[in-house]
Coordinates of C-alpha atoms in Angstrom, one line a residue:
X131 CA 16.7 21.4 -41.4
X132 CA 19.6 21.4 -39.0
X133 CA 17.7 23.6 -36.2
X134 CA 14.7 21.1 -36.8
X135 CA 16.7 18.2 -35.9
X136 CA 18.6 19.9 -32.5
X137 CA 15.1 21.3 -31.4
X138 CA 14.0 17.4 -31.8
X139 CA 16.8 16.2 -30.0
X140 CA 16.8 18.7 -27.1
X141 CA 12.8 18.4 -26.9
X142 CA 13.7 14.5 -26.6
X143 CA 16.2 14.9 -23.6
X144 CA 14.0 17.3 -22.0
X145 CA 10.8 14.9 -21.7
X146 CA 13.8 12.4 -20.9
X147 CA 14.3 14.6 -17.9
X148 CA 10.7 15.3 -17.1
X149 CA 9.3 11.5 -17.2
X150 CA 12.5 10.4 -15.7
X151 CA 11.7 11.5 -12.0
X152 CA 8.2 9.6 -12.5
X153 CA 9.0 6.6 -13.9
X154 CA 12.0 6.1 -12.2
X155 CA 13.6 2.4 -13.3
X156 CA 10.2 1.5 -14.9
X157 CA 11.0 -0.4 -18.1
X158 CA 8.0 -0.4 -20.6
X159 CA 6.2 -3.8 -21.9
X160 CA 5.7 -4.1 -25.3
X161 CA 3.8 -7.3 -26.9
X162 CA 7.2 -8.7 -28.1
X163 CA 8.6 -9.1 -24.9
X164 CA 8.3 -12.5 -23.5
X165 CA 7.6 -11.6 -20.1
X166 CA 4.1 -13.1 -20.3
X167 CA 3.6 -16.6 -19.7
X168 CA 1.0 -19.5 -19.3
X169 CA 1.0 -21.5 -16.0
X170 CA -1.2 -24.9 -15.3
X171 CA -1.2 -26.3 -11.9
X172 CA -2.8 -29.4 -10.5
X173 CA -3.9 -29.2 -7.1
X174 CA -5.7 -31.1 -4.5
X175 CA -7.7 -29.4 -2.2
X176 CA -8.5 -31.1 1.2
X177 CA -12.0 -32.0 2.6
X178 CA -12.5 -30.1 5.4
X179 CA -15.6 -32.2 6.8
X180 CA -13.6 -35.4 6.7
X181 CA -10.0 -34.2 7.2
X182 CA -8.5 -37.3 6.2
X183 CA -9.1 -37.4 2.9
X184 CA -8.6 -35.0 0.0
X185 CA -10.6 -34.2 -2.5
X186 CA -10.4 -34.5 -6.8
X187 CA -7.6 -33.2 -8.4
X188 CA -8.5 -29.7 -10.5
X189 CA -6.4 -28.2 -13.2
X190 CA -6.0 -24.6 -12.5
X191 CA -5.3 -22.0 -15.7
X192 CA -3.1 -18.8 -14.7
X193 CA -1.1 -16.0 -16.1
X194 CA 2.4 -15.9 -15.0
X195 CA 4.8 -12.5 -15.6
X196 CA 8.9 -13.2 -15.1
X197 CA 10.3 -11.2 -12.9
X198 CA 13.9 -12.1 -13.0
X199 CA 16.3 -14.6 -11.3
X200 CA 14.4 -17.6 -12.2
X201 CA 11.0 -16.5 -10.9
X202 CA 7.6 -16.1 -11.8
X203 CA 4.8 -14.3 -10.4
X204 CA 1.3 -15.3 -10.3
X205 CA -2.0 -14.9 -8.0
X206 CA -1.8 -17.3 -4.7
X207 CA -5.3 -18.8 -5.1
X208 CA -4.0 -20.9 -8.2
X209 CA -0.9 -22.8 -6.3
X210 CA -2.8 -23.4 -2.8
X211 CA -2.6 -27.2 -2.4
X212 CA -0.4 -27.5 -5.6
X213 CA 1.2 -31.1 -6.9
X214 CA 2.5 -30.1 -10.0
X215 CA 3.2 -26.6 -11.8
X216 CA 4.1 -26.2 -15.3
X217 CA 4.9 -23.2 -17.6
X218 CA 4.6 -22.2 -21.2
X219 CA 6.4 -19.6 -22.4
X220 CA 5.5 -17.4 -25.3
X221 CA 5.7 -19.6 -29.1
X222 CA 6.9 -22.7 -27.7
X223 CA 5.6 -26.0 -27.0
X224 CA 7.9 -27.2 -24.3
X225 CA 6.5 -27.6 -21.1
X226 CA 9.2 -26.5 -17.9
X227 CA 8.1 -27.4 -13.9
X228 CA 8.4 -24.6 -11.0
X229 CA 8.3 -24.9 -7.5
X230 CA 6.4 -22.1 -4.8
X231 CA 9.5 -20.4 -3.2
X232 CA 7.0 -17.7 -1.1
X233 CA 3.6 -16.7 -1.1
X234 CA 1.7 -14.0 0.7
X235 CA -2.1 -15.1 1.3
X236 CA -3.1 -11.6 2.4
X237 CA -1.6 -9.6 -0.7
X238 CA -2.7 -13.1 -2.7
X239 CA 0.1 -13.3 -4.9
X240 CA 3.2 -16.0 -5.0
X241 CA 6.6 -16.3 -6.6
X242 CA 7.2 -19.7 -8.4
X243 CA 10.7 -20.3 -9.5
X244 CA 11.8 -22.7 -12.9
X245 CA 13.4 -25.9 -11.8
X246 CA 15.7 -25.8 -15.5
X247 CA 18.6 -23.0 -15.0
X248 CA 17.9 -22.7 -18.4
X249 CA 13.8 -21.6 -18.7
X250 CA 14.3 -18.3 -18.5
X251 CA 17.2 -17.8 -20.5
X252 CA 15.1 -16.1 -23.1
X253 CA 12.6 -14.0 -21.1
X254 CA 12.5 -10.6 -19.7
X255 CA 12.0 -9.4 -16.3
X256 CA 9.0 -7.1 -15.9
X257 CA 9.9 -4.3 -13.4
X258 CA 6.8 -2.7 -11.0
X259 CA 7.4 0.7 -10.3
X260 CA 5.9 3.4 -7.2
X261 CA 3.8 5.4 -9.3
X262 CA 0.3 4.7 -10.3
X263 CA -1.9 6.8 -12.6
X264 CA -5.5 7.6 -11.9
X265 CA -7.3 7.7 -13.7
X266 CA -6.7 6.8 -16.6
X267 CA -6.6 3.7 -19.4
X268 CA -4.7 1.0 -19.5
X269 CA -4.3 -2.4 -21.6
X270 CA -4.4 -6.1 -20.3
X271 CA -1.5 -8.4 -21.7
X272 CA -2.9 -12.1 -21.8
X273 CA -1.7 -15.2 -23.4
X274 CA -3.6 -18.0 -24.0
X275 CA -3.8 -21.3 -26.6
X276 CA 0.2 -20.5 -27.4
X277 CA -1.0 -17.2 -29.3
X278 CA 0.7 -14.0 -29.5
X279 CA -0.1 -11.9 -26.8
X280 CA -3.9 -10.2 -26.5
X281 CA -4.1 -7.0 -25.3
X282 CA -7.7 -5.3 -24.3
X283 CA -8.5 -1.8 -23.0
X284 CA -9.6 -1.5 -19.4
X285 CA -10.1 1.9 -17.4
X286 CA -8.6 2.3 -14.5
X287 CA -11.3 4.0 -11.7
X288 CA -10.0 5.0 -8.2
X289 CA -7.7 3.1 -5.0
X290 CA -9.7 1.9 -2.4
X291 CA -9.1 -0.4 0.5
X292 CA -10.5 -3.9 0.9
X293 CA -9.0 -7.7 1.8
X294 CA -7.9 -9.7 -1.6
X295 CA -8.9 -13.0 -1.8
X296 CA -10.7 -13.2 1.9
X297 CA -7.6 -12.5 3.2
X298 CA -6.9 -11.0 6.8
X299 CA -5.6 -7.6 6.2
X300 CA -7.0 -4.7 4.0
X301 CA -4.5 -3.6 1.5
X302 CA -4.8 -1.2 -1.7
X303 CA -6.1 -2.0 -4.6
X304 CA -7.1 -0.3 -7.6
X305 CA -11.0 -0.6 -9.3
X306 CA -11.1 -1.1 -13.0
X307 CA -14.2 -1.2 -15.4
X308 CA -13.9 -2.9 -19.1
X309 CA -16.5 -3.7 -21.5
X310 CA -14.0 -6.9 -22.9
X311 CA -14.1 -9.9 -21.1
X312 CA -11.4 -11.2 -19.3
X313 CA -10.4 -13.5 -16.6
X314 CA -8.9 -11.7 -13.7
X315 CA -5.8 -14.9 -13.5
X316 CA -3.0 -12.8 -12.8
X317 CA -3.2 -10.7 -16.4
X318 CA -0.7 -8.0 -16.4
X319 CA -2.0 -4.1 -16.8
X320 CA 0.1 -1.4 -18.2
X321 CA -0.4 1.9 -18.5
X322 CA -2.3 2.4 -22.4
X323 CA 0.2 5.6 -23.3
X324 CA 3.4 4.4 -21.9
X325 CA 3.6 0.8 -21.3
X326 CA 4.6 0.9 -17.6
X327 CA 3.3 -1.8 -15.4
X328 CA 0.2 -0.6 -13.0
X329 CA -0.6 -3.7 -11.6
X330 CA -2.1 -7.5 -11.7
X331 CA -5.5 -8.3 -12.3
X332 CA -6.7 -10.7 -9.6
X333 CA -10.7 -10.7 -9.8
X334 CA -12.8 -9.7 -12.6
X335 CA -17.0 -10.1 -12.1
X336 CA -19.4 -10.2 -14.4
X337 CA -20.5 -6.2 -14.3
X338 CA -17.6 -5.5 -15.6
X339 CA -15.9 -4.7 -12.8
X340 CA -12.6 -5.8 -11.4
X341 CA -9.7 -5.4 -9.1
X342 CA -5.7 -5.2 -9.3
X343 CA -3.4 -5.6 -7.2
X344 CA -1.1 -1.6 -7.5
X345 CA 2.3 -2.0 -8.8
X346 CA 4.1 -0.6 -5.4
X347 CA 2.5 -3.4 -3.3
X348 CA 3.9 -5.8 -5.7
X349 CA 7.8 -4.7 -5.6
X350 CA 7.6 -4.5 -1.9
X351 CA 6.2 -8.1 -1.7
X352 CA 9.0 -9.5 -4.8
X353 CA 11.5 -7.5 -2.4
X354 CA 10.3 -9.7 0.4
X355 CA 9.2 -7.7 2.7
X356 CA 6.7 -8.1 5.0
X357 CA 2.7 -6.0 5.1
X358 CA 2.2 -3.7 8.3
X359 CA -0.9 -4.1 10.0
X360 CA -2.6 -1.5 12.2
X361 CA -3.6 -4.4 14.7
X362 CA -7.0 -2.9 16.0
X363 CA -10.6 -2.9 14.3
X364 CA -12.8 0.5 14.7
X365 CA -16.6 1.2 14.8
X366 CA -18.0 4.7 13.0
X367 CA -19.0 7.2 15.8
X368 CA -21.9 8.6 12.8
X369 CA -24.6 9.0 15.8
X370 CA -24.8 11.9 18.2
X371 CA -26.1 9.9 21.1
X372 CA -23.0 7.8 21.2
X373 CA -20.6 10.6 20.3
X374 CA -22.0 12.7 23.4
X375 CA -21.5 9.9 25.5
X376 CA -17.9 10.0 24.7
X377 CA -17.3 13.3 25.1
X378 CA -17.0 14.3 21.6
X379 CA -18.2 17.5 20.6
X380 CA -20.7 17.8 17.3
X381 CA -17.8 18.7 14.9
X382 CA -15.2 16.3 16.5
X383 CA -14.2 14.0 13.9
X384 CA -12.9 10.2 14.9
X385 CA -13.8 6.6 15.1
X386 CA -13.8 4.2 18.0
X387 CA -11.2 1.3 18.6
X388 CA -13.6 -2.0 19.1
X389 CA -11.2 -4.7 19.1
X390 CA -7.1 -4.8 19.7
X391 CA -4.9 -8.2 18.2
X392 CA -2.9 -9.7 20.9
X393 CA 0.8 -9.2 20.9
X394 CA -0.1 -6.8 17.1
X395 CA 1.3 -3.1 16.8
X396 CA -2.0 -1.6 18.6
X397 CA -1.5 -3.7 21.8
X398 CA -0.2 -2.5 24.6
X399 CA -0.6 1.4 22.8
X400 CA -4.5 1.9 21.8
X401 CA -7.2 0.7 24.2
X402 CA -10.1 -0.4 23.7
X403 CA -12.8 3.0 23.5
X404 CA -10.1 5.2 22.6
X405 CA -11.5 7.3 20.2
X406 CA -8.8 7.3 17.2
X407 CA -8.9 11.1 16.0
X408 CA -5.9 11.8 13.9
X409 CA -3.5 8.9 12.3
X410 CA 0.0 10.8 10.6
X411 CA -1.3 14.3 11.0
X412 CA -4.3 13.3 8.7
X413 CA -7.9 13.5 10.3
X414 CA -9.9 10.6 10.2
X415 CA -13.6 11.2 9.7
X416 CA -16.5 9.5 11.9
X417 CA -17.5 6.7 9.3
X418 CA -13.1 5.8 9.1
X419 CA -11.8 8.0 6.4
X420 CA -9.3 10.6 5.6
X421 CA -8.3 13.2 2.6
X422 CA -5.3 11.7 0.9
X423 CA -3.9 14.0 -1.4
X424 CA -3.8 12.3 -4.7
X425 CA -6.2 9.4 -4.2
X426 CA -9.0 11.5 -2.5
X427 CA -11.3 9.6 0.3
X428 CA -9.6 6.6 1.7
X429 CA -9.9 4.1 4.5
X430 CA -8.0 5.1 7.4
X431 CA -6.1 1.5 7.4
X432 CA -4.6 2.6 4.1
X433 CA -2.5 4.9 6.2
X434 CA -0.8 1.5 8.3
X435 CA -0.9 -1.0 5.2
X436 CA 0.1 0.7 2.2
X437 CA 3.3 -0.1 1.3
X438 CA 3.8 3.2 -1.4
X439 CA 7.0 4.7 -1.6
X440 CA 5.3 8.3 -1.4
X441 CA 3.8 7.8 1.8
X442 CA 4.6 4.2 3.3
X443 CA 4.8 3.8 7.1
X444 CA 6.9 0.9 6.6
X445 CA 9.6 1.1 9.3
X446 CA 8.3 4.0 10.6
X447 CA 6.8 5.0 13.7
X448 CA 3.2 6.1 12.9
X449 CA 1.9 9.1 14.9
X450 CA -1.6 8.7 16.4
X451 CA -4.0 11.2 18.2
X452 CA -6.7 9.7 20.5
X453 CA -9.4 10.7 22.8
X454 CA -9.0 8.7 25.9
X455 CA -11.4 9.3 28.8
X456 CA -12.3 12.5 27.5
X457 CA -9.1 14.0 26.8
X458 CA -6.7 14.2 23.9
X459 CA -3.2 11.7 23.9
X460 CA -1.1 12.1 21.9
X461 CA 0.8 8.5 20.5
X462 CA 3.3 6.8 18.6
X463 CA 2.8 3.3 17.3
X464 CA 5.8 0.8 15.7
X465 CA 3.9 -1.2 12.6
X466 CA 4.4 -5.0 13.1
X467 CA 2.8 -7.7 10.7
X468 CA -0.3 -9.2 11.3
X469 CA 0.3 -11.9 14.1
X470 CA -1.0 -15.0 13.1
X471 CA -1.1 -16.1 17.0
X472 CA -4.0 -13.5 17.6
X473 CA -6.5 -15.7 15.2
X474 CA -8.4 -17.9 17.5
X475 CA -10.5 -19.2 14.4
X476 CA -9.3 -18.8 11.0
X477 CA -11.3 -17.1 8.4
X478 CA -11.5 -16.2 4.5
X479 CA -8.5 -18.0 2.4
X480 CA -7.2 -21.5 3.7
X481 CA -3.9 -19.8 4.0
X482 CA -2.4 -23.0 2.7
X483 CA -3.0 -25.1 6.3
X484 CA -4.8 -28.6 5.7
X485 CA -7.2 -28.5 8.7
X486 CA -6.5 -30.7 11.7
X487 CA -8.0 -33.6 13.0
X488 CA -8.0 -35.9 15.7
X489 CA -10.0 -39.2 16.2
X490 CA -10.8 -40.8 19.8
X491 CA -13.0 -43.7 19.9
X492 CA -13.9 -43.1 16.6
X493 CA -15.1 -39.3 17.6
X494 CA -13.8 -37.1 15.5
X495 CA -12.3 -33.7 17.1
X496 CA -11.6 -30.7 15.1
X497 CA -10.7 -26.9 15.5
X498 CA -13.5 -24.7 14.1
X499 CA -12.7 -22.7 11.0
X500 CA -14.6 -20.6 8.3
X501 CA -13.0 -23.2 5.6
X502 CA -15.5 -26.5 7.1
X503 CA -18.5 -24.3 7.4
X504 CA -18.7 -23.3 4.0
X505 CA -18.0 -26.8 2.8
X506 CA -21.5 -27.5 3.6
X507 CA -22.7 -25.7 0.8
X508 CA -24.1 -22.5 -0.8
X509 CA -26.3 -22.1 1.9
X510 CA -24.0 -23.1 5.2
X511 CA -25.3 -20.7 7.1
X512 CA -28.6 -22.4 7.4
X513 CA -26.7 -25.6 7.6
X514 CA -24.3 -25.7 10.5
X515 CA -24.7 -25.0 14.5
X516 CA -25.5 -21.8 15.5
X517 CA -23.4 -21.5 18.2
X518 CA -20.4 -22.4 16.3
X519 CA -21.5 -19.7 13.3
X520 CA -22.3 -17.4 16.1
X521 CA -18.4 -17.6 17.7
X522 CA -17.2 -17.6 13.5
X523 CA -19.2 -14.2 12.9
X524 CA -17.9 -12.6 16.5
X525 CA -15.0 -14.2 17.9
X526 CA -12.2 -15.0 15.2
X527 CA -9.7 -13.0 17.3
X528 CA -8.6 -14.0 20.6
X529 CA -9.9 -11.2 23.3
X530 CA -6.5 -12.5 25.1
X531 CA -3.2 -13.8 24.5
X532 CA -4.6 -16.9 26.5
X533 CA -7.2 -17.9 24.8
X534 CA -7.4 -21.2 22.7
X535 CA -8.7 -22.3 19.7
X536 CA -12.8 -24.1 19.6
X537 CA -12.3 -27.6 19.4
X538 CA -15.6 -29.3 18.7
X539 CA -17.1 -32.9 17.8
X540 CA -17.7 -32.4 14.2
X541 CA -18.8 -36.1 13.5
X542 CA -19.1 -39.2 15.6
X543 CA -18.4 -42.7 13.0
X544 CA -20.3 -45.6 13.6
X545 CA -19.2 -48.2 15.7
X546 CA -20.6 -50.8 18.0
X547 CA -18.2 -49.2 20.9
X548 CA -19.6 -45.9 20.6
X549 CA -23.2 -46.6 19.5
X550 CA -24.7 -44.0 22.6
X551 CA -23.0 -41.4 20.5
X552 CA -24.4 -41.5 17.0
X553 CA -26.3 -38.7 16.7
X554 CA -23.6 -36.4 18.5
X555 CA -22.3 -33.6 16.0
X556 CA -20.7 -30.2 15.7
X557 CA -20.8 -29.9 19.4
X558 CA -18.0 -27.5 21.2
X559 CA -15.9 -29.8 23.7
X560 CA -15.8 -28.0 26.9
X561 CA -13.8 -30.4 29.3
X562 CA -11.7 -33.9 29.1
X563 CA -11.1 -35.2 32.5
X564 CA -12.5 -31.7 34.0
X565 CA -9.4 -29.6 32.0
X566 CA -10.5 -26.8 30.4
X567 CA -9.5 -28.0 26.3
X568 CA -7.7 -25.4 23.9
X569 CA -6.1 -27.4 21.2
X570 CA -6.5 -30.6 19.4
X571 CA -2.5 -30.5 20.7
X572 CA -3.4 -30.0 24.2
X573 CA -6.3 -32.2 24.5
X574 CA -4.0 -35.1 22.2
X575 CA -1.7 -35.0 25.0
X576 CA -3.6 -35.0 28.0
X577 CA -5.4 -38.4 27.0
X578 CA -2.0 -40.3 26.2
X579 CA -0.9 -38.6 29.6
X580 CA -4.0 -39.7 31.6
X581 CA -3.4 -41.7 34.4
X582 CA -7.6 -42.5 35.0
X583 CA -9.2 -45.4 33.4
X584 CA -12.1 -43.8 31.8
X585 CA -11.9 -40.6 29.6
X586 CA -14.8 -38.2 30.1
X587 CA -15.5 -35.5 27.6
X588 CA -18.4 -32.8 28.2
X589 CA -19.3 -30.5 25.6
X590 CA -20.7 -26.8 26.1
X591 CA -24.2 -27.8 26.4
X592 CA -23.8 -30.4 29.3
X593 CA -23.9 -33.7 27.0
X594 CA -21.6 -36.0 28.6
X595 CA -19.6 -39.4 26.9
X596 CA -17.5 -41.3 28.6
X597 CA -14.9 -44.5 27.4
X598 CA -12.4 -46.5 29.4
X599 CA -9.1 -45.3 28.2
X600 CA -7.9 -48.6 26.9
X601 CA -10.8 -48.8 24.4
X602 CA -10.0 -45.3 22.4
X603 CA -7.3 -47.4 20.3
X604 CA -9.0 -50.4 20.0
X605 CA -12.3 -48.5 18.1
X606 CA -9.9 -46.2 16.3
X607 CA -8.4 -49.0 15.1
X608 CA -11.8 -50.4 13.2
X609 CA -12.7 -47.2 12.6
X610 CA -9.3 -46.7 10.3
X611 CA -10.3 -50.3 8.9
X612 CA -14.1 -49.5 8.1
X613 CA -13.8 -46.3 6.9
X614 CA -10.6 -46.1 5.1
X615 CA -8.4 -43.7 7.6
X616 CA -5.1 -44.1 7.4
X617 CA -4.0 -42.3 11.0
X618 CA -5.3 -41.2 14.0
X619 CA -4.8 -37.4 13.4
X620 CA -3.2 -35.7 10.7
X621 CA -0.6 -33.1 12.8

């Protein structure tokens, strides 16, 4: 009996020693931790088609997981626009109130923090570690209607690449499958044998099918650092005919650079046509992927954006092969985050800006976005100009560091003063006073600068309209009266 027990104990310090290296500071989550929480927040989205006015207040559910020091994590998309937050921990009926301290739209996920010293005084922190396991089964913590915590199977599939949320930059995640329902709110997902955390579920569809966000990327982002971005987009080279033409020979892998971010980490190092062969000594295959050794085929822009401890390039210089005018270069690259100057019209998530508007004469002036052509409906693509959906499907990046935003005429509100102009909408304003207009800042300025008597605006189709200068207040000022708008821009 004796020798049973020390062979128990050694064989318990020995798988000690062997799990220890892999889970590292990883704490397990058991059901009786309160770590899980509920979170409601009102928000108020604004109304991107008349930008002076907001919309009706919703009531957003969410999961929210402490993660020590006051703070709570949950997906971005429920806080965007927030007026109130408040949290329910696990068994109790008291209500506490959080603030956003930081949120990420790209990796969509925000840190709230309790406004009471005294919230979290009870809970414990959950701790993400490095190491994910694929594949393999895992379990869903959820809390809902003040019940103990649920907890459903879910398997998870592979890592693959792919923008959360619309977001701008391509990030990890990791595909799950699950025959349970669930809600895809933030729900924590632990690994089924040992309890470690994997990850947050941030979508779940109805095949089944879902995504979470990998445990590494969240402990970089609750560390506050900020996601490396490549800075270029690539085309597949997949047909001979174009591979010939550049030189490449039938079994020469690579992909071609099509477009470069201004002032991003590829500018000023990859050009445009390079022909990106090999990125960290991996090779990069014609239709953009590479052999990683645990996670098998991946998209090359995992090697810039992940942020895993294994094999990060975060604050490292990334080591690029190209073929450039037929020959090999060799290249180093310093990983920057994704420069937010470089998007001349912004797409996918609202990335918490209300959209900007200015009114002159009762014209209304706005800078093209993704966010107010979809606010015409399920089918906006049928709905809105062509020319502006044509510059929203190919030019959301600048080509150049000097190029503006599209301002355009999105409505025209009736008035006597500006009767000529009724039927004058979504129209791209070239010119005011013959200057070439990049921002509703620019063009704001040059008409209280003005020294002419008339204002002359010309959109990109030749349709002219012209006012004397001293009328623009006078109609803006009926038009605030008659249709409720409280200022004559909103920036």
């Amino acid at each position: 009996m004796p020798f049973f027990k020390l062979n128990s104990k050694l064989t318990f310090v020995l798988l000690l020693l062997c799990i220890g290296p892999i889970f590292g500071k990883s704490i397990p989550v058991v059901p009786t931790d309160n770590s899980i929480l509920q979170v409601k927040v009102t928000v108020q989205y604004p109304h991107s088609i008349q930008p002076w006015r907001f919309k009706n207040p919703e009531v957003r559910q969410s999961t929210g997981i402490y993660v020590g020091d006051q703070k709570v994590l949950i997906p971005a998309q429920a806080v965007y626009f927030y007026t109130s937050i408040e949290i329910k921990k696990p068994d109790s009926l008291k209500v506490f109130t959080a603030e956003l301290e930081r949120l990420d739209p790209d990796l969509g996920l925000a840190i709230l923090k309790f406004n009471d010293l005294n919230a979290a005084k009870d809970l414990k922190p959950v701790t993400f570690p490095s190491e994910i396991f694929l594949p393999g089964t895992a379990l869903v913590m959820e809390s809902k209607d003040q019940r103990s915590l649920e907890e459903k199977k879910i398997r998870m599939i592979r890592l693959d690449m792919d923008s959360y949320s619309s977001g701008y930059t391509e990030l990890p995640y990791i595909e799950v499958q699950s025959e349970d329902k669930l809600d895809g709110v933030g729900e924590l997902i632990v690994d089924a044998t040992a309890r470690i955390p994997q990850g947050i579920l941030y979508q779940f569809k109805e095949n089944n099918m879902g995504r979470v966000i990998p445990s590494f990327a969240i402990q970089h982002f609750i560390e506050g650092k900020s996601f490396p971005f490549k800075g270029f987009r690539f085309k597949p080279l997949i047909d001979s005919a174009t591979r010939n033409y550049y030189g490449l020979r039938k079994d020469d892998l690579g992909v071609l650079v099509a477009e470069i971010y201004p002032g991003s980490s590829a500018d000023g190092i990859l050009q445009l046509e390079d022909v990106l062969l090999e990125v960290a000594n991996f090779k990069i295959d014609p239709k953009g992927y590479f052999d990683h050794p645990k996670f098998g085929k991946l998209n090359l822009s995992y090697l810039f954006h992940n942020t895993n401890d294994n094999d990060s390039p975060f604050g490292k210089k990334i080591k690029l092969k190209v073929f450039r005018n037929k020959k090999p270069v060799s290249l180093e690259m310093d990983l920057k985050p994704l420069p937010e100057s470089a998007i001349r019209i912004p797409y996918g998530n609202s990335r918490f800006q209300t959209p900007k508007y200015l009114m002159l004469a009762g014209l209304i002036f706005q800078e093209l976005s993704e966010q107010y052509l979809t606010e015409h409906g399920n089918q906006w693509r049928n709905r809105v100009n062509k020319e502006l959906l044509y510059l929203n499907d190919f030019y959301r990046i600048k080509r150049n560091a000097n190029e503006g935003k599209i301002v355009f005429l999105s409505q025209v509100l009736p008035l006597s003063g500006n009767k000529a102009y009724h039927t004058a909408n979504q129209m791209i304003l070239k010119t005011m006073n013959g200057i070439q207009i990049q921002s509703l800042d620019q063009l704001q300025t040059l008409v209280k600068e003005s020294n002419s008597p008339y204002i002359h605006f010309v959109t990109n189709d030749g349709f002219e309209m012209i006012f004397k200068k001293e009328e623009i207040q006078k109609l803006n000022a009926e038009a605030k009266q008659s249709f409720q708008i409280q200022k004559d821009s909103n920036f």
